[in-house]
Amino acid sequence: MSQLVLCRRRILGQRFPTDDFTNVTPAIISKTPLQLHITPSHPLSTLRELIESAYKDFTHVSTSSPLVSPYKNFDELSFPLDHPGRATTDSYYVNRDMMLRTHTSAHEVEMFRKGETRWLLTADVYRRDEIDASHYPIFHQVEGARIFDTNASGMTEVLEDNERLSSLLASANIIIEDIPHISDTNPVQHNHDPVFSELVAKNLKLSLNNLLLKVFGAAAGITKQNPLRVRWIEAYFPFTSPSFEVEVFFQGKWLEILGSGVVRQATLDTAGVENKIGWAFGLGLERIAMVLFSIPDIRLFWSTDSRFLSQFQQGKINVFQPYSKYPSSYRDVSFWIPQDSKMHENDFCDVVRDTAGDLAEDVKRIDHFCHPKTRRTSLCYRINYRSMDRSLSNAEINHVQDQVLSRLKDKFGVEIR
Ligand code: DAH
């Protein structure tokens, strides 16, 4: 009892009791107030504004607190109870009743309930993940949505908007690989008029094709000879049907840009807007900003070094000039895990993040071995250390590595080999 009262986490000025779900670490909590997406001149802020400029007549919101209930993050959006995203290995929980949002879709019901019919919402989102140059446990998303009345005037509104958006695209330097708006494997919802749903899916695609043209056209030297290539892919999300993902061909690679679809009626019903039909999308900012600004490592977004920050101005997309690539140095750690251990790879990564912070550039499992006689499991990880801002001494790396080892022993009872 007394232990329960003593164990609390303080996040954004609020105190929360901990329980068996608690896995949010001090390293993560310390980043929750930073709000990079509204920090003037930050590349993420410039990209947010560029996206907002493509939706001038939408309401624009930037939320602050990432704290939401699991109900809001999952249940309101029809996530099944056994969805892997709910697991403590995948998401950060303050306790059983409070978590850090894993996506901006968590605010859909709230926005629709307020009566918003066309809106963009930008926020920081949190997922437990591996450690490398393109993964960070915090990133930023823009959620966008538009809903129409399910009557004749609503349908006229979609038809007219589709005409307007189609004519914008007709003269643009873009090649779109499309798929059917609705199919057997990507079906219309049973309570939707298929004609209306199809028009809404078309509106979604036209709207996003125009957005991508604006975002990538700005930086990519898009011409008649070198048009923007966009491809639509069938997808599945618990809260949309039909559902789509979009990829853009940029600098020789297909980049995953966003998820989207026709909003599940249950979501709109929960929000109290039963007589509407519409679309939503969720787009990650970091991946796009990394290619637009040539930012080679996702940790740089969190840098407070003026050699990073001073290179950017609000509203301007320019190529980042790396000030230096400081040397990296790796350390391996091999250990036996206790027989009944539930230690997950993400648990290992959170110990590293919490100890080394952004000095950990990359973590890879390089060996996994089960002793044939004792049946004990041994793991070996290679942690690559590199600072974005300075050279690290061997002594400093050894010290961090020693702390990683001792935390692994304390938290998971591993036996270092
Ligand atoms: N929330 C999804 C994710 O983070 C992306 C997404 C998919 C957002 C479909 C949407 C949507 O609004 O309709 O992966």
Short mmCIF file of C-alpha atoms and ligand atoms in Angstrom, two decimals:
data_model
loop_
_atom_site.label_atom_id
_atom_site.label_comp_id
_atom_site.label_asym_id
_atom_site.label_seq_id
_atom_site.Cartn_x
_atom_site.Cartn_y
_atom_site.Cartn_z
CA MET A 1 0.00 0.00 0.00
CA SER A 2 2.58 2.55 1.08
CA GLN A 3 4.68 1.52 -1.90
CA LEU A 4 1.86 2.33 -4.28
CA VAL A 5 1.62 5.83 -2.89
CA LEU A 6 5.35 6.38 -3.10
CA CYS A 7 5.71 5.21 -6.70
CA ARG A 8 4.62 8.05 -8.88
CA ARG A 9 5.61 9.48 -12.21
CA ARG A 10 5.54 13.23 -12.75
CA ILE A 11 4.67 14.17 -16.33
CA LEU A 12 3.97 17.70 -17.54
CA GLY A 13 3.32 18.88 -14.01
CA GLN A 14 0.88 16.09 -13.18
CA ARG A 15 1.60 13.17 -10.87
CA PHE A 16 0.47 9.66 -11.69
CA PRO A 17 0.49 6.47 -9.65
CA THR A 18 2.42 3.61 -11.23
CA ASP A 19 1.31 0.00 -11.65
CA ASP A 20 2.28 -3.18 -13.48
CA PHE A 21 1.79 -1.44 -16.87
CA THR A 22 4.15 1.46 -16.13
CA ASN A 23 7.03 1.50 -18.62
CA VAL A 24 7.51 5.16 -19.52
CA THR A 25 11.12 6.09 -18.77
CA PRO A 26 12.65 9.37 -17.52
CA ALA A 27 14.38 9.83 -20.90
CA ILE A 28 10.99 9.84 -22.62
CA ILE A 29 9.23 11.97 -19.99
CA SER A 30 11.93 14.64 -20.27
CA LYS A 31 11.07 15.16 -23.94
CA THR A 32 7.30 15.57 -23.54
CA PRO A 33 7.36 19.38 -23.08
CA LEU A 34 9.56 20.13 -26.10
CA GLN A 35 6.95 20.61 -28.86
CA LEU A 36 9.36 20.58 -31.81
CA HIS A 37 6.50 20.91 -34.31
CA ILE A 38 5.71 24.43 -33.09
CA THR A 39 9.29 25.53 -32.35
CA PRO A 40 9.96 28.48 -34.70
CA SER A 41 12.46 27.69 -37.49
CA HIS A 42 12.59 24.00 -36.65
CA PRO A 43 12.34 21.86 -39.83
CA LEU A 44 9.35 20.00 -38.37
CA SER A 45 7.57 23.29 -37.81
CA THR A 46 8.27 24.44 -41.37
CA LEU A 47 6.97 21.17 -42.77
CA ARG A 48 3.84 21.42 -40.60
CA GLU A 49 3.16 24.89 -41.97
CA LEU A 50 3.75 23.76 -45.53
CA ILE A 51 1.12 21.04 -45.06
CA GLU A 52 -1.25 23.50 -43.40
CA SER A 53 -0.85 25.84 -46.35
CA ALA A 54 -2.32 23.13 -48.59
CA TYR A 55 -5.42 23.08 -46.37
CA LYS A 56 -6.06 26.79 -45.85
CA ASP A 57 -9.78 26.46 -45.19
CA PHE A 58 -9.30 23.73 -42.54
CA THR A 59 -9.05 24.29 -38.78
CA HIS A 60 -5.41 23.88 -37.68
CA VAL A 61 -4.61 22.54 -34.22
CA SER A 62 -1.32 21.70 -32.51
CA THR A 63 -1.93 19.82 -29.31
CA SER A 64 0.40 19.82 -26.37
CA SER A 65 -0.16 17.00 -23.91
CA PRO A 66 0.52 13.50 -25.27
CA LEU A 67 -1.29 11.90 -22.31
CA VAL A 68 -4.40 9.98 -23.36
CA SER A 69 -6.34 7.06 -21.99
CA PRO A 70 -5.93 3.71 -23.76
CA TYR A 71 -9.67 4.03 -24.43
CA LYS A 72 -9.08 7.17 -26.47
CA ASN A 73 -6.01 5.82 -28.23
CA PHE A 74 -7.53 2.43 -29.13
CA ASP A 75 -11.12 1.61 -28.14
CA GLU A 76 -12.77 4.71 -29.57
CA LEU A 77 -11.15 3.77 -32.87
CA SER A 78 -12.41 0.17 -32.87
CA PHE A 79 -9.03 -1.43 -32.17
CA PRO A 80 -9.65 -5.06 -31.17
CA LEU A 81 -8.65 -6.05 -27.63
CA ASP A 82 -5.82 -8.25 -28.90
CA HIS A 83 -4.30 -5.63 -31.22
CA PRO A 84 -0.47 -5.77 -30.86
CA GLY A 85 -0.26 -1.96 -30.54
CA ARG A 86 -1.84 -2.24 -27.08
CA ALA A 87 1.03 -4.34 -25.72
CA THR A 88 3.38 -2.79 -23.18
CA THR A 89 6.22 -3.94 -25.44
CA ASP A 90 4.98 -1.59 -28.18
CA SER A 91 3.52 1.43 -26.37
CA TYR A 92 4.45 3.64 -23.42
CA TYR A 93 2.11 3.42 -20.45
CA VAL A 94 2.10 5.75 -17.45
CA ASN A 95 -0.16 3.17 -15.83
CA ARG A 96 -3.11 1.00 -16.91
CA ASP A 97 -5.36 4.05 -17.36
CA MET A 98 -2.99 6.52 -18.96
CA MET A 99 -0.55 6.26 -21.85
CA LEU A 100 1.38 8.38 -24.34
CA ARG A 101 -0.60 8.56 -27.59
CA THR A 102 0.78 6.28 -30.28
CA HIS A 103 -0.87 8.21 -33.10
CA THR A 104 -2.73 11.46 -33.73
CA SER A 105 -5.83 9.45 -34.69
CA ALA A 106 -6.42 9.37 -30.91
CA HIS A 107 -7.88 12.88 -31.31
CA GLU A 108 -10.34 12.09 -34.10
CA VAL A 109 -13.42 11.58 -31.92
CA GLU A 110 -12.60 14.67 -29.86
CA MET A 111 -12.28 16.85 -32.98
CA PHE A 112 -15.46 15.54 -34.60
CA ARG A 113 -17.31 15.92 -31.30
CA LYS A 114 -16.35 19.60 -31.26
CA GLY A 115 -18.20 19.96 -34.54
CA GLU A 116 -15.08 20.32 -36.68
CA THR A 117 -15.81 19.15 -40.22
CA ARG A 118 -12.41 19.84 -41.80
CA TRP A 119 -9.32 19.96 -39.67
CA LEU A 120 -5.60 19.22 -39.31
CA LEU A 121 -4.04 18.30 -35.99
CA THR A 122 -0.28 18.04 -35.42
CA ALA A 123 1.29 16.39 -32.40
CA ASP A 124 4.11 14.31 -30.97
CA VAL A 125 3.45 10.55 -30.82
CA TYR A 126 5.28 7.80 -28.92
CA ARG A 127 6.15 4.20 -29.79
CA ARG A 128 8.62 1.79 -28.29
CA ASP A 129 10.99 0.85 -31.06
CA GLU A 130 14.40 -0.20 -32.20
CA ILE A 131 17.37 2.20 -32.28
CA ASP A 132 18.85 3.32 -35.59
CA ALA A 133 19.18 6.38 -37.84
CA SER A 134 15.51 6.36 -38.86
CA HIS A 135 13.79 5.20 -35.65
CA TYR A 136 13.19 7.28 -32.57
CA PRO A 137 10.60 6.54 -29.86
CA ILE A 138 9.03 9.96 -30.39
CA PHE A 139 7.96 11.34 -33.74
CA HIS A 140 5.37 13.73 -35.10
CA GLN A 141 2.22 13.21 -37.10
CA VAL A 142 -0.31 15.36 -38.87
CA GLU A 143 -3.83 14.02 -38.79
CA GLY A 144 -6.26 15.44 -41.34
CA ALA A 145 -9.95 14.84 -41.82
CA ARG A 146 -12.95 16.07 -43.71
CA ILE A 147 -16.58 15.02 -43.31
CA PHE A 148 -19.67 15.73 -45.40
CA ASP A 149 -23.41 15.65 -44.66
CA THR A 150 -24.96 12.38 -45.84
CA ASN A 151 -27.59 14.14 -47.93
CA ALA A 152 -27.90 15.63 -51.40
CA SER A 153 -26.12 18.83 -50.51
CA GLY A 154 -23.25 16.85 -48.97
CA MET A 155 -22.94 14.84 -52.14
CA THR A 156 -22.95 17.98 -54.28
CA GLU A 157 -20.17 19.37 -52.07
CA VAL A 158 -17.97 16.30 -52.71
CA LEU A 159 -18.71 16.27 -56.43
CA GLU A 160 -17.78 19.92 -56.81
CA ASP A 161 -14.63 19.55 -54.74
CA ASN A 162 -13.60 16.50 -56.77
CA GLU A 163 -13.97 18.52 -59.94
CA ARG A 164 -11.90 21.38 -58.56
CA LEU A 165 -9.12 19.07 -57.31
CA SER A 166 -9.07 17.02 -60.54
CA SER A 167 -8.55 20.12 -62.64
CA LEU A 168 -5.64 21.19 -60.42
CA LEU A 169 -3.99 17.82 -60.95
CA ALA A 170 -4.72 17.65 -64.69
CA SER A 171 -1.98 20.11 -65.54
CA ALA A 172 0.46 19.01 -62.83
CA ASN A 173 3.68 17.05 -63.28
CA ILE A 174 2.56 13.98 -61.41
CA ILE A 175 2.19 10.28 -62.23
CA ILE A 176 -0.28 8.50 -59.99
CA GLU A 177 -0.44 4.72 -59.69
CA ASP A 178 -3.97 4.27 -58.47
CA ILE A 179 -6.05 1.33 -57.24
CA PRO A 180 -9.84 1.00 -57.13
CA HIS A 181 -11.51 3.19 -54.49
CA ILE A 182 -13.45 0.14 -53.30
CA SER A 183 -12.88 -3.59 -53.88
CA ASP A 184 -13.71 -6.99 -52.35
CA THR A 185 -10.56 -6.85 -50.27
CA ASN A 186 -10.96 -3.15 -49.41
CA PRO A 187 -14.69 -2.93 -48.94
CA VAL A 188 -17.29 -0.24 -48.48
CA GLN A 189 -18.77 -0.24 -44.95
CA HIS A 190 -22.12 -2.04 -44.75
CA ASN A 191 -23.90 1.08 -43.51
CA HIS A 192 -22.51 3.32 -46.28
CA ASP A 193 -24.00 4.21 -49.64
CA PRO A 194 -21.37 2.73 -52.01
CA VAL A 195 -21.71 5.67 -54.40
CA PHE A 196 -21.11 8.21 -51.63
CA SER A 197 -18.25 6.19 -50.11
CA GLU A 198 -16.58 5.99 -53.50
CA LEU A 199 -16.85 9.76 -53.98
CA VAL A 200 -15.38 10.33 -50.52
CA ALA A 201 -12.46 7.96 -51.22
CA LYS A 202 -11.88 9.82 -54.48
CA ASN A 203 -11.91 13.16 -52.62
CA LEU A 204 -9.34 11.79 -50.18
CA LYS A 205 -7.04 10.68 -52.97
CA LEU A 206 -7.36 13.90 -54.97
CA SER A 207 -6.77 15.98 -51.89
CA LEU A 208 -3.67 14.04 -50.84
CA ASN A 209 -2.22 13.91 -54.37
CA ASN A 210 -2.40 17.71 -54.40
CA LEU A 211 -0.82 17.87 -50.94
CA LEU A 212 2.10 15.67 -52.01
CA LEU A 213 2.63 17.77 -55.09
CA LYS A 214 2.91 20.83 -52.89
CA VAL A 215 5.23 19.20 -50.33
CA PHE A 216 7.59 17.40 -52.70
CA GLY A 217 7.19 19.78 -55.63
CA ALA A 218 8.64 22.52 -53.43
CA ALA A 219 11.99 20.82 -53.09
CA ALA A 220 12.38 18.12 -55.66
CA GLY A 221 12.87 19.89 -58.96
CA ILE A 222 9.70 18.33 -60.34
CA THR A 223 9.41 18.91 -64.10
CA LYS A 224 7.61 17.44 -67.11
CA GLN A 225 10.63 15.18 -67.68
CA ASN A 226 10.87 14.37 -63.99
CA PRO A 227 7.32 14.16 -62.65
CA LEU A 228 6.43 13.30 -59.08
CA ARG A 229 5.51 9.61 -58.73
CA VAL A 230 2.87 8.67 -56.19
CA ARG A 231 1.42 5.21 -55.60
CA TRP A 232 -1.69 4.16 -53.72
CA ILE A 233 -1.68 0.83 -51.92
CA GLU A 234 -4.47 -1.12 -50.29
CA ALA A 235 -4.16 -1.14 -46.49
CA TYR A 236 -5.96 -2.13 -43.34
CA PHE A 237 -6.69 0.05 -40.29
CA PRO A 238 -9.26 -0.76 -37.60
CA PHE A 239 -10.82 2.69 -37.95
CA THR A 240 -11.23 3.05 -41.73
CA SER A 241 -12.66 1.13 -44.67
CA PRO A 242 -11.69 1.28 -47.45
CA SER A 243 -8.12 2.03 -46.29
CA PHE A 244 -5.03 3.16 -48.20
CA GLU A 245 -1.34 3.82 -47.81
CA VAL A 246 0.57 6.21 -50.01
CA GLU A 247 4.17 6.05 -51.16
CA VAL A 248 6.19 8.66 -53.01
CA PHE A 249 9.19 7.93 -55.24
CA PHE A 250 11.91 10.29 -54.11
CA GLN A 251 15.69 10.20 -54.58
CA GLY A 252 15.50 6.70 -56.04
CA LYS A 253 13.37 5.10 -53.31
CA TRP A 254 9.70 4.55 -52.50
CA LEU A 255 8.96 6.34 -49.23
CA GLU A 256 6.00 5.39 -47.05
CA ILE A 257 4.22 8.63 -46.37
CA LEU A 258 0.82 8.11 -44.79
CA GLY A 259 -2.17 5.97 -43.89
CA SER A 260 -5.71 6.98 -44.74
CA GLY A 261 -9.23 5.88 -45.49
CA VAL A 262 -12.95 6.40 -45.21
CA VAL A 263 -13.68 6.92 -41.50
CA ARG A 264 -15.49 4.08 -39.76
CA GLN A 265 -19.05 5.05 -39.02
CA ALA A 266 -18.63 3.86 -35.43
CA THR A 267 -16.06 6.63 -34.89
CA LEU A 268 -18.44 9.31 -36.14
CA ASP A 269 -21.32 7.82 -34.15
CA THR A 270 -19.21 7.88 -30.97
CA ALA A 271 -18.47 11.54 -31.68
CA GLY A 272 -22.19 12.24 -32.02
CA VAL A 273 -22.07 13.12 -35.73
CA GLU A 274 -24.14 10.26 -37.12
CA ASN A 275 -25.29 11.94 -40.33
CA LYS A 276 -21.85 12.46 -41.78
CA ILE A 277 -19.42 10.54 -43.98
CA GLY A 278 -15.78 11.41 -44.50
CA TRP A 279 -12.11 10.63 -44.77
CA ALA A 280 -9.04 10.88 -42.56
CA PHE A 281 -5.30 10.52 -42.98
CA GLY A 282 -2.27 10.37 -40.69
CA LEU A 283 1.14 11.40 -41.98
CA GLY A 284 4.55 11.17 -40.30
CA LEU A 285 6.64 14.35 -40.42
CA GLU A 286 10.16 13.09 -39.67
CA ARG A 287 10.57 10.81 -42.64
CA ILE A 288 9.48 13.52 -45.05
CA ALA A 289 11.57 16.21 -43.33
CA MET A 290 14.64 13.93 -43.47
CA VAL A 291 14.49 13.76 -47.26
CA LEU A 292 13.38 17.35 -47.88
CA PHE A 293 16.11 18.85 -45.68
CA SER A 294 18.69 16.03 -46.21
CA ILE A 295 18.84 15.33 -42.49
CA PRO A 296 20.76 12.04 -42.19
CA ASP A 297 19.87 10.97 -38.65
CA ILE A 298 16.52 11.26 -36.86
CA ARG A 299 18.24 12.20 -33.58
CA LEU A 300 19.26 15.52 -35.14
CA PHE A 301 15.69 16.83 -34.83
CA TRP A 302 16.25 16.78 -31.06
CA SER A 303 19.62 18.51 -31.21
CA THR A 304 19.96 21.76 -29.29
CA ASP A 305 23.30 22.52 -30.97
CA SER A 306 23.24 25.88 -32.70
CA ARG A 307 25.19 24.38 -35.60
CA PHE A 308 22.01 22.44 -36.34
CA LEU A 309 19.31 24.93 -35.36
CA SER A 310 20.91 28.00 -36.93
CA GLN A 311 20.79 26.39 -40.39
CA PHE A 312 17.01 26.68 -40.59
CA GLN A 313 14.51 29.47 -40.97
CA GLN A 314 10.77 29.17 -40.58
CA GLY A 315 9.12 28.63 -43.97
CA LYS A 316 12.30 27.73 -45.84
CA ILE A 317 13.35 24.32 -47.10
CA ASN A 318 17.11 24.07 -47.47
CA VAL A 319 19.67 21.29 -47.54
CA PHE A 320 21.27 20.63 -44.17
CA GLN A 321 25.10 20.88 -44.20
CA PRO A 322 26.47 18.29 -41.74
CA TYR A 323 28.92 20.12 -39.49
CA SER A 324 30.89 16.99 -38.87
CA LYS A 325 30.42 13.33 -38.46
CA TYR A 326 32.12 12.53 -35.19
CA PRO A 327 33.67 9.08 -34.85
CA SER A 328 31.55 6.21 -33.63
CA SER A 329 32.56 3.41 -31.35
CA TYR A 330 30.74 0.21 -30.52
CA ARG A 331 30.50 -1.97 -27.45
CA ASP A 332 29.06 -5.48 -27.36
CA VAL A 333 27.15 -6.92 -24.48
CA SER A 334 26.45 -10.65 -24.09
CA PHE A 335 24.25 -12.02 -21.36
CA TRP A 336 22.18 -14.97 -20.23
CA ILE A 337 18.54 -14.13 -19.64
CA PRO A 338 16.75 -15.74 -16.68
CA GLN A 339 14.70 -18.78 -17.68
CA ASP A 340 11.24 -17.23 -17.20
CA SER A 341 12.23 -13.76 -18.43
CA LYS A 342 9.79 -11.80 -20.59
CA MET A 343 12.45 -9.29 -21.58
CA HIS A 344 11.63 -7.89 -25.00
CA GLU A 345 14.03 -6.31 -27.47
CA ASN A 346 12.29 -2.96 -26.84
CA ASP A 347 13.02 -3.34 -23.12
CA PHE A 348 16.69 -3.62 -23.97
CA CYS A 349 16.47 -0.53 -26.19
CA ASP A 350 14.74 1.51 -23.49
CA VAL A 351 17.50 0.69 -21.01
CA VAL A 352 20.02 1.90 -23.59
CA ARG A 353 18.02 5.07 -24.35
CA ASP A 354 17.49 5.83 -20.73
CA THR A 355 21.18 5.47 -19.95
CA ALA A 356 22.90 6.73 -23.08
CA GLY A 357 20.24 9.16 -24.32
CA ASP A 358 20.90 10.28 -27.88
CA LEU A 359 24.51 9.03 -27.77
CA ALA A 360 23.18 5.62 -28.81
CA GLU A 361 23.10 5.68 -32.59
CA ASP A 362 22.22 2.12 -33.39
CA VAL A 363 21.49 -1.12 -31.55
CA LYS A 364 21.60 -4.51 -33.25
CA ARG A 365 21.23 -8.01 -31.94
CA ILE A 366 24.23 -9.87 -33.31
CA ASP A 367 23.79 -13.24 -31.61
CA HIS A 368 21.06 -15.37 -30.14
CA PHE A 369 21.95 -18.74 -28.75
CA CYS A 370 20.17 -21.42 -26.77
CA HIS A 371 22.43 -23.71 -24.75
CA PRO A 372 21.59 -27.27 -25.86
CA LYS A 373 22.05 -28.76 -22.38
CA THR A 374 20.89 -26.08 -19.95
CA ARG A 375 18.28 -24.62 -22.38
CA ARG A 376 19.37 -21.18 -21.23
CA THR A 377 19.23 -18.34 -23.76
CA SER A 378 22.10 -16.02 -24.42
CA LEU A 379 21.83 -12.76 -26.35
CA CYS A 380 24.47 -10.47 -27.72
CA TYR A 381 23.78 -6.86 -28.72
CA ARG A 382 26.08 -4.39 -30.38
CA ILE A 383 25.54 -0.79 -29.27
CA ASN A 384 26.99 1.83 -31.54
CA TYR A 385 27.77 5.10 -29.77
CA ARG A 386 28.18 8.42 -31.54
CA SER A 387 27.44 11.99 -30.55
CA MET A 388 25.95 14.39 -33.08
CA ASP A 389 27.82 17.29 -31.53
CA ARG A 390 31.26 16.23 -30.28
CA SER A 391 33.84 13.46 -29.99
CA LEU A 392 33.27 10.95 -27.22
CA SER A 393 36.19 9.67 -25.20
CA ASN A 394 36.64 5.96 -24.58
CA ALA A 395 36.36 6.59 -20.86
CA GLU A 396 32.97 8.25 -21.31
CA ILE A 397 31.66 5.43 -23.50
CA ASN A 398 32.95 2.81 -21.08
CA HIS A 399 31.21 4.58 -18.25
CA VAL A 400 27.88 4.65 -20.12
CA GLN A 401 28.30 1.02 -21.13
CA ASP A 402 28.98 0.02 -17.51
CA GLN A 403 25.77 1.74 -16.47
CA VAL A 404 23.86 -0.07 -19.21
CA LEU A 405 25.19 -3.39 -17.89
CA SER A 406 24.34 -2.65 -14.30
CA ARG A 407 20.80 -1.52 -15.18
CA LEU A 408 20.28 -4.68 -17.22
CA LYS A 409 21.30 -6.74 -14.21
CA ASP A 410 19.07 -4.77 -11.83
CA LYS A 411 15.99 -4.57 -14.02
CA PHE A 412 15.98 -7.92 -15.79
CA GLY A 413 18.25 -10.09 -13.68
CA VAL A 414 20.45 -10.95 -16.61
CA GLU A 415 23.84 -12.58 -16.13
CA ILE A 416 26.55 -10.79 -18.10
CA ARG A 417 28.88 -13.21 -19.88
N1 DAH B 1 -2.94 6.35 -37.26
C1 DAH B 1 -2.34 5.57 -38.32
C2 DAH B 1 -0.89 5.25 -37.93
O1 DAH B 1 -0.33 5.92 -37.11
C3 DAH B 1 -2.36 6.30 -39.63
C4 DAH B 1 -3.74 6.53 -40.14
C5 DAH B 1 -4.34 5.59 -40.94
C6 DAH B 1 -4.44 7.69 -39.84
C7 DAH B 1 -5.60 5.78 -41.44
C8 DAH B 1 -5.72 7.90 -40.35
C9 DAH B 1 -6.29 6.94 -41.16
O2 DAH B 1 -6.44 8.97 -40.08
O3 DAH B 1 -7.52 7.17 -41.65
O4 DAH B 1 -0.34 4.32 -38.46
#
